[in-house]
Coordinates of C-alpha atoms and ligand atoms in Angstrom, one line a residue:
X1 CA -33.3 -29.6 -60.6
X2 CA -33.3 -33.2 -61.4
X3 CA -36.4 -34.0 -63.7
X4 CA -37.8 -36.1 -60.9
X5 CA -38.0 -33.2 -58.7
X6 CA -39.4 -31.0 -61.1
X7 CA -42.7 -33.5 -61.3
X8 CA -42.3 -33.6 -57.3
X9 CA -43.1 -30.2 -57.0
X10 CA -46.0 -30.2 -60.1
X11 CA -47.5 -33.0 -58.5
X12 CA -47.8 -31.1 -54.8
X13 CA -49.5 -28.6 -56.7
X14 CA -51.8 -31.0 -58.4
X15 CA -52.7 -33.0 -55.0
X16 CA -53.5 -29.7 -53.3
X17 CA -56.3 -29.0 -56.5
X18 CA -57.6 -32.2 -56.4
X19 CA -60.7 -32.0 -54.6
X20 CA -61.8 -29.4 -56.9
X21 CA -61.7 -31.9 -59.3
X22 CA -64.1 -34.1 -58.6
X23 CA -67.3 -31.6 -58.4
X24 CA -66.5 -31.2 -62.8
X25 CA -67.5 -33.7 -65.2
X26 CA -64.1 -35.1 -66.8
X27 CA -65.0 -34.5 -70.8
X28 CA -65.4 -37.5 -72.6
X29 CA -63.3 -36.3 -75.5
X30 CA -59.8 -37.2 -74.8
X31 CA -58.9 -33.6 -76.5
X32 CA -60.4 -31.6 -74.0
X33 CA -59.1 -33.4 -71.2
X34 CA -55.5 -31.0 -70.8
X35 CA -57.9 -27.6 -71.1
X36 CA -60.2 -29.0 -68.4
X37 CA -57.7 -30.3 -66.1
X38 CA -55.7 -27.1 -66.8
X39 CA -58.9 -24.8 -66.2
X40 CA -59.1 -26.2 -62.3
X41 CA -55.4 -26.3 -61.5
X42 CA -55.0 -23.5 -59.2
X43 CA -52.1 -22.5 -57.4
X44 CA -51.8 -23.6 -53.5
X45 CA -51.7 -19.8 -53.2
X46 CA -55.3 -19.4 -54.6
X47 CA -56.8 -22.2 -52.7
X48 CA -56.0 -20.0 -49.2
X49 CA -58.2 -22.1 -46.5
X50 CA -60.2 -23.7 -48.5
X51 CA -57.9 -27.0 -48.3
X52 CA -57.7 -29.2 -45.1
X53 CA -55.7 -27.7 -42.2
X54 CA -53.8 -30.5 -42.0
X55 CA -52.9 -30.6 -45.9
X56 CA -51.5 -27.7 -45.5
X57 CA -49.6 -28.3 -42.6
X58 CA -48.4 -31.4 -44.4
X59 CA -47.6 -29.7 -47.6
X60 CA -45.6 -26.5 -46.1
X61 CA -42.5 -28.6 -46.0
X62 CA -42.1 -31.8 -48.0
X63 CA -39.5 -34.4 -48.1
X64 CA -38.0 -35.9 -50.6
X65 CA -36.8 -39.6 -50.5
X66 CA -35.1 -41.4 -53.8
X67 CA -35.2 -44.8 -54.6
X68 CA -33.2 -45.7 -57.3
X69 CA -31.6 -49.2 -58.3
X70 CA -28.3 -48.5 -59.3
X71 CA -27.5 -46.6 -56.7
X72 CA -27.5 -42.8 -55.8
X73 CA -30.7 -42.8 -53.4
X74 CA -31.4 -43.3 -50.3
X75 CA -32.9 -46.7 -50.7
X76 CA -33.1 -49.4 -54.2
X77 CA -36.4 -50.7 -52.7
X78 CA -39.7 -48.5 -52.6
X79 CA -40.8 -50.9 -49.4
X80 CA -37.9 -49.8 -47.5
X81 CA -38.5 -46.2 -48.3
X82 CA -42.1 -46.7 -47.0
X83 CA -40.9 -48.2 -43.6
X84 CA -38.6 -45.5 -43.5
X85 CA -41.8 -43.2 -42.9
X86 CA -42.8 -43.0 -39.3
X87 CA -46.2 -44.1 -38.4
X88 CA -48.4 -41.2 -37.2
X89 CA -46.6 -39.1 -41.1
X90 CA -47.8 -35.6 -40.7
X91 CA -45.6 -34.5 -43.4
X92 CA -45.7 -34.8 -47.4
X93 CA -42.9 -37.4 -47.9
X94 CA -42.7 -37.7 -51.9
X95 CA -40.9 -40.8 -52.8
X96 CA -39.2 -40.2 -55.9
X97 CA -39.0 -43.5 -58.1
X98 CA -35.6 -43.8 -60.7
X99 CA -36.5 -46.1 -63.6
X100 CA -36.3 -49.9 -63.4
X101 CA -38.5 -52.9 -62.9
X102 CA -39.2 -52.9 -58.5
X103 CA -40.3 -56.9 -57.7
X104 CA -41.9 -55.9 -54.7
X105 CA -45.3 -56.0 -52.7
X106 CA -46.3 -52.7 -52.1
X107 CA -48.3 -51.7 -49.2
X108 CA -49.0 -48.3 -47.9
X109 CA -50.3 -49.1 -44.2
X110 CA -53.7 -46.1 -43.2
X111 CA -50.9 -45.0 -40.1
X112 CA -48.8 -43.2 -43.1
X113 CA -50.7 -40.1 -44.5
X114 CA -49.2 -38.2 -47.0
X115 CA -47.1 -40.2 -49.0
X116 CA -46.5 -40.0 -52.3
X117 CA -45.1 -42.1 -55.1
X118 CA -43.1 -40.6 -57.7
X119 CA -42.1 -41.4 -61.5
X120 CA -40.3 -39.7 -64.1
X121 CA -43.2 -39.5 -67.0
X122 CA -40.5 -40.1 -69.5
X123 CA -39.2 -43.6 -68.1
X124 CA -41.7 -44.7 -65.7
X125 CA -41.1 -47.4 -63.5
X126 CA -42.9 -50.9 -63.5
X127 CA -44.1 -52.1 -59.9
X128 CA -44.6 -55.6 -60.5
X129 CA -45.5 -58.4 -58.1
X130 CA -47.5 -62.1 -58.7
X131 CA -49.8 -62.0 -55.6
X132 CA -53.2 -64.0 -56.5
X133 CA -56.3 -64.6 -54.5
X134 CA -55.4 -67.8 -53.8
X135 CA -52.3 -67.1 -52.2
X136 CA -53.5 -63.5 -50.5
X137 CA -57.1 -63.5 -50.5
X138 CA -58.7 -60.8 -53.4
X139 CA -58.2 -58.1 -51.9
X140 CA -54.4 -58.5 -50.4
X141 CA -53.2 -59.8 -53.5
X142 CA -52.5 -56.1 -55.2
X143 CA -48.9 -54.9 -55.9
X144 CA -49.1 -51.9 -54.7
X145 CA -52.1 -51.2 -51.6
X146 CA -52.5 -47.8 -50.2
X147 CA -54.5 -47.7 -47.3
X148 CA -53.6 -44.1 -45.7
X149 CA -55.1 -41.1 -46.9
X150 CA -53.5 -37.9 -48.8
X151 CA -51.8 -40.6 -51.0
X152 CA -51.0 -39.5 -54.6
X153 CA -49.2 -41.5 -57.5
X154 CA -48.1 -40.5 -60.6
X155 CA -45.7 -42.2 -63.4
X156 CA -46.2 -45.6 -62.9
X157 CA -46.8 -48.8 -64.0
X158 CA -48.4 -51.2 -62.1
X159 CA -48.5 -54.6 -62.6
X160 CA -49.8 -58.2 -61.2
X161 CA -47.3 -60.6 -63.1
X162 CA -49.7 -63.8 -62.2
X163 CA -50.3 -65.8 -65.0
X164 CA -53.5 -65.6 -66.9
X165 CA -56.7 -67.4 -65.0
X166 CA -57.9 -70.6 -67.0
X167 CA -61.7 -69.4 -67.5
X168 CA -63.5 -71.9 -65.1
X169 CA -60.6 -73.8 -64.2
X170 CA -58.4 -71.8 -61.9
X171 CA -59.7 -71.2 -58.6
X172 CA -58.3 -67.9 -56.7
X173 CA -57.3 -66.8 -59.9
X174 CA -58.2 -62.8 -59.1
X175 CA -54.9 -60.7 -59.3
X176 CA -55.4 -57.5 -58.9
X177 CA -52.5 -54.5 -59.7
X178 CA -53.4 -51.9 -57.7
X179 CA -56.2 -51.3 -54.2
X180 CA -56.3 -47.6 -52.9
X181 CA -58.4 -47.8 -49.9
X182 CA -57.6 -44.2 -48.2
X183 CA -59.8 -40.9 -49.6
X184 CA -58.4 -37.7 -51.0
X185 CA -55.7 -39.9 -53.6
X186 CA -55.2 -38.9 -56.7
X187 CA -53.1 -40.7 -59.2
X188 CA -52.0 -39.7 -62.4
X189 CA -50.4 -41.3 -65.7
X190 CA -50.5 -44.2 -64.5
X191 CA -50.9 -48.0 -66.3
X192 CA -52.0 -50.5 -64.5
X193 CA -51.5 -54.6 -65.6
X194 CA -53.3 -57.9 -64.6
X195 CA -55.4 -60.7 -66.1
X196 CA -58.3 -60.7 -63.6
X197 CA -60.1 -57.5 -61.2
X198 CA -56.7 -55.7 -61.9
Ligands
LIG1 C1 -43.3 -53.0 -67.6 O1 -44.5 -53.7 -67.6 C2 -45.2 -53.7 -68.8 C3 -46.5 -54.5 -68.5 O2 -46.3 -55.8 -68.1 C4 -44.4 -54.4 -69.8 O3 -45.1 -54.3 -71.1 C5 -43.0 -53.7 -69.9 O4 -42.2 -54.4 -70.8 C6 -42.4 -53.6 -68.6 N1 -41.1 -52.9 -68.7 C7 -40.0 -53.4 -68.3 C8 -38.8 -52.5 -68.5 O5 -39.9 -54.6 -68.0

């Protein structure tokens, strides 16, 4: 398996834990962090019915789409790999993202469940855009929006490129990196750049 797929299948495993997560304190010492995390990972075997029906339904068979930019996937853009999901998604589709800098506007519409965005740990990619307030509105001016549940991200860096606000001078000069607007997303090892509400 490609290294990319090997963190495809880990991160399944980790979305299908995830709501365990959030009933245990995170510990404050970065040290403890892997033990903890590692103490609530469970299989998908030994979560039996606990999880959503329709997580598991969506889990039992995932796809896997690869962007990469010099060629090899199915797409060089992660935008066109989103539209290539059907609205109404019912499946996992894990969009696996090769290393490079995407200049792109991201958006995840809520009619896509399921996605998930993909990097390889060891050479993540960088999302970037330059979408400000003025230009989008607060809100709309994020690289990378995910507005459908059951998304997950890990491996990434996320960045709003705009230039830094002059304090007091620049009007509209919010630029926010990254909006997830759906429940039941987890992201991990992630980065996330801007100069203002990031
Ligand atoms: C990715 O973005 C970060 C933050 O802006 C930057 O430090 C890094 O150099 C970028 N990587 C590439 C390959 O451009």
């Amino acid at each position: 398996m490609e290294n990319s797929e090997v963190y495809a299948v880990i991160c399944i495993s980790i979305l299908l834990i995830a709501p365990v997560i959030v009933s245990q304190q995170i510990p404050a010492d970065k040290r403890q962090v892997n033990a903890w995390f590692e103490g609530i990972i469970k299989p998908v075997k030994e979560r039996g019915n606990s999880l959503d029906p329709e997580l598991i339904q969506a889990e039992s068979n995932p796809k896997v789409i690869k962007v990469r930019q010099g060629g090899g996937g199915e797409f060089n853009s992660v935008k066109k790999a989103i539209e290539s999901v059907a609205l109404g998604n019912t499946k996992r589709v894990i969009i696996s993202i090769g290393p490079g800098v995407y200049k792109e506007k991201i958006k995840i519409e809520r009619g896509k469940p399921f996605i998930t965005l993909l990097g390889n740990p060891k050479n993540m990619p960088n999302l970037t855009f330059g979408g400000t307030a003025k230009e989008y509105g607060t809100v709309n001016s994020a690289t990378l929006i995910a507005e459908s549940n059951y998304f997950v991200a890990a491996n990434l860096n996320i960045v709003n490129l705009a230039s830094k606000p002059e304090g007091g001078k620049t009007i509209g000069g919010q630029v926010v990196a990254l909006r997830v607007s759906g429940d039941r997303s987890p992201i991990y090892n992630y980065n996330i750049y801007g100069f203002q509400e990031t």
